Amino acid sequence: MATCDNLVRRHVLNTSPETDCIFCHSQMEDLEHILFLCEKTGEIWNAFLRWIGKSSALHHNAKEHFLAFIGLGNKAETRFLTGLWISIVWSIWKERNNCIFKQGVWNKDKLVLEIKMKLWCWKMIFKLEAPVLDLQAWLSLEGILS
């Protein structure tokens, strides 16, 4: 992925404040930071852990993070948790690109809503195992897998 650390390593960019994480500005952007370590994206992961009624200390490596996340549920919930993980990662990456290329502004609540809406659509299309709720309950309920 074209994260700032990769672009600096390939001499496409020079290290500068522009290579810092677009969300927290505390360190150089790399994949693990932007998706899993950044305090801002950590808020997203914590919001969704609460939403599914689980708690966990998740890994910082993408593969280990994914395996730990889908391991939070039982076998029947694996597809739902996989879809949720993919939706969160994809949405964070899209938000990162929006902030960099379109001068977007980080908005946690908007991002959480977008992820829930995306997952609602995927749930219907792919018949993911999840509680059958109306959309309003889906958006507001916490602990949906508890």
Short mmCIF file of C-alpha atoms in Angstrom, two decimals:
data_model
loop_
_atom_site.label_atom_id
_atom_site.label_comp_id
_atom_site.label_asym_id
_atom_site.label_seq_id
_atom_site.Cartn_x
_atom_site.Cartn_y
_atom_site.Cartn_z
CA MET A 1 0.00 0.00 0.00
CA ALA A 2 1.14 3.52 -0.72
CA THR A 3 1.53 4.57 2.89
CA CYS A 4 3.97 7.38 3.61
CA ASP A 5 6.60 5.04 5.06
CA ASN A 6 6.59 3.03 1.81
CA LEU A 7 6.87 6.17 -0.30
CA VAL A 8 9.77 7.48 1.82
CA ARG A 9 11.54 4.09 1.58
CA ARG A 10 11.19 4.20 -2.23
CA HIS A 11 12.42 7.83 -2.29
CA VAL A 12 9.11 9.10 -3.70
CA LEU A 13 8.66 11.36 -0.66
CA ASN A 14 11.07 12.96 1.75
CA THR A 15 10.39 12.68 5.47
CA SER A 16 8.39 15.75 6.46
CA PRO A 17 5.35 16.72 8.53
CA GLU A 18 3.26 15.69 5.51
CA THR A 19 4.37 12.08 6.01
CA ASP A 20 2.87 11.97 9.50
CA CYS A 21 -0.40 10.18 10.20
CA ILE A 22 -3.17 12.27 8.67
CA PHE A 23 -5.41 11.56 11.66
CA CYS A 24 -3.24 12.08 14.75
CA HIS A 25 -0.09 13.74 13.34
CA SER A 26 2.00 11.99 16.01
CA GLN A 27 4.24 9.74 13.92
CA MET A 28 5.05 8.68 10.39
CA GLU A 29 2.19 6.92 8.70
CA ASP A 30 2.62 3.22 8.15
CA LEU A 31 -0.02 0.57 7.58
CA GLU A 32 -0.12 -0.76 11.14
CA HIS A 33 -0.28 2.74 12.59
CA ILE A 34 -3.02 4.05 10.33
CA LEU A 35 -5.21 0.95 10.71
CA PHE A 36 -4.53 -0.30 14.24
CA LEU A 37 -2.26 1.90 16.38
CA CYS A 38 -3.48 5.44 15.75
CA GLU A 39 -5.47 6.79 18.69
CA LYS A 40 -8.17 8.01 16.27
CA THR A 41 -8.66 4.70 14.48
CA GLY A 42 -8.40 2.94 17.85
CA GLU A 43 -11.60 4.79 18.76
CA ILE A 44 -13.28 3.13 15.76
CA TRP A 45 -12.14 -0.36 16.77
CA ASN A 46 -13.28 0.24 20.37
CA ALA A 47 -16.66 1.54 19.19
CA PHE A 48 -17.20 -1.65 17.21
CA LEU A 49 -16.01 -3.89 20.02
CA ARG A 50 -18.69 -2.25 22.18
CA TRP A 51 -21.20 -2.55 19.33
CA ILE A 52 -20.71 -6.32 19.15
CA GLY A 53 -20.52 -6.63 22.93
CA LYS A 54 -16.94 -7.91 23.08
CA SER A 55 -13.71 -6.72 24.63
CA SER A 56 -10.21 -7.57 23.55
CA ALA A 57 -6.67 -6.31 23.23
CA LEU A 58 -6.11 -6.66 19.50
CA HIS A 59 -2.78 -7.18 17.74
CA HIS A 60 -0.99 -4.51 15.70
CA ASN A 61 -0.02 -6.86 12.88
CA ALA A 62 -2.79 -7.01 10.23
CA LYS A 63 -2.96 -10.81 9.99
CA GLU A 64 -2.90 -11.32 13.76
CA HIS A 65 -5.42 -8.50 14.26
CA PHE A 66 -7.79 -10.11 11.77
CA LEU A 67 -7.48 -13.57 13.33
CA ALA A 68 -8.00 -12.20 16.86
CA PHE A 69 -11.00 -10.14 15.73
CA ILE A 70 -12.84 -12.96 13.98
CA GLY A 71 -11.96 -15.21 16.91
CA LEU A 72 -14.14 -13.04 19.17
CA GLY A 73 -17.28 -14.85 18.05
CA ASN A 74 -18.46 -18.40 17.65
CA LYS A 75 -18.31 -20.31 14.36
CA ALA A 76 -21.68 -19.00 13.18
CA GLU A 77 -20.52 -15.38 13.70
CA THR A 78 -17.24 -15.75 11.77
CA ARG A 79 -18.64 -14.48 8.43
CA PHE A 80 -20.27 -11.50 10.13
CA LEU A 81 -17.06 -10.61 12.00
CA THR A 82 -15.02 -11.04 8.82
CA GLY A 83 -17.37 -8.65 7.00
CA LEU A 84 -17.17 -6.19 9.87
CA TRP A 85 -13.35 -6.30 9.96
CA ILE A 86 -13.11 -5.78 6.20
CA SER A 87 -15.62 -2.94 6.36
CA ILE A 88 -13.70 -1.17 9.15
CA VAL A 89 -10.30 -1.52 7.44
CA TRP A 90 -11.69 -0.43 4.06
CA SER A 91 -13.53 2.53 5.57
CA ILE A 92 -10.48 3.72 7.53
CA TRP A 93 -8.36 3.53 4.37
CA LYS A 94 -10.99 5.42 2.36
CA GLU A 95 -11.21 8.06 5.09
CA ARG A 96 -7.42 8.40 5.09
CA ASN A 97 -7.50 8.98 1.32
CA ASN A 98 -10.38 11.43 1.67
CA CYS A 99 -8.43 13.45 4.26
CA ILE A 100 -5.25 13.46 2.16
CA PHE A 101 -6.61 13.98 -1.35
CA LYS A 102 -9.88 15.83 -0.76
CA GLN A 103 -8.98 17.77 2.41
CA GLY A 104 -11.61 15.85 4.38
CA VAL A 105 -11.82 16.15 8.14
CA TRP A 106 -11.79 13.22 10.59
CA ASN A 107 -15.25 12.57 12.02
CA LYS A 108 -15.47 9.43 14.15
CA ASP A 109 -19.24 9.40 14.44
CA LYS A 110 -19.74 9.81 10.70
CA LEU A 111 -17.26 7.01 10.00
CA VAL A 112 -18.93 4.65 12.51
CA LEU A 113 -22.31 5.34 10.90
CA GLU A 114 -20.92 4.72 7.41
CA ILE A 115 -19.41 1.40 8.51
CA LYS A 116 -22.67 0.29 10.12
CA MET A 117 -24.62 1.25 6.99
CA LYS A 118 -22.13 -0.60 4.75
CA LEU A 119 -22.32 -3.68 6.94
CA TRP A 120 -26.15 -3.49 6.97
CA CYS A 121 -26.13 -3.62 3.16
CA TRP A 122 -23.59 -6.45 3.11
CA LYS A 123 -25.62 -8.30 5.73
CA MET A 124 -28.66 -8.21 3.48
CA ILE A 125 -26.80 -9.02 0.25
CA PHE A 126 -24.59 -11.81 1.59
CA LYS A 127 -27.01 -13.06 4.27
CA LEU A 128 -24.44 -12.66 7.04
CA GLU A 129 -25.32 -14.30 10.35
CA ALA A 130 -26.40 -11.43 12.56
CA PRO A 131 -29.48 -10.50 14.50
CA VAL A 132 -32.38 -9.62 12.22
CA LEU A 133 -33.19 -6.12 13.35
CA ASP A 134 -34.72 -3.12 11.72
CA LEU A 135 -32.26 -0.53 10.51
CA GLN A 136 -32.84 1.89 13.41
CA ALA A 137 -32.11 -0.84 15.97
CA TRP A 138 -29.05 -1.91 13.95
CA LEU A 139 -27.63 1.60 14.07
CA SER A 140 -28.24 2.25 17.76
CA LEU A 141 -27.92 -1.12 19.48
CA GLU A 142 -24.77 -2.11 21.37
CA GLY A 143 -23.84 -5.68 22.18
CA ILE A 144 -25.47 -7.18 19.08
CA LEU A 145 -23.50 -10.43 19.41
CA SER A 146 -23.70 -10.71 23.19
#
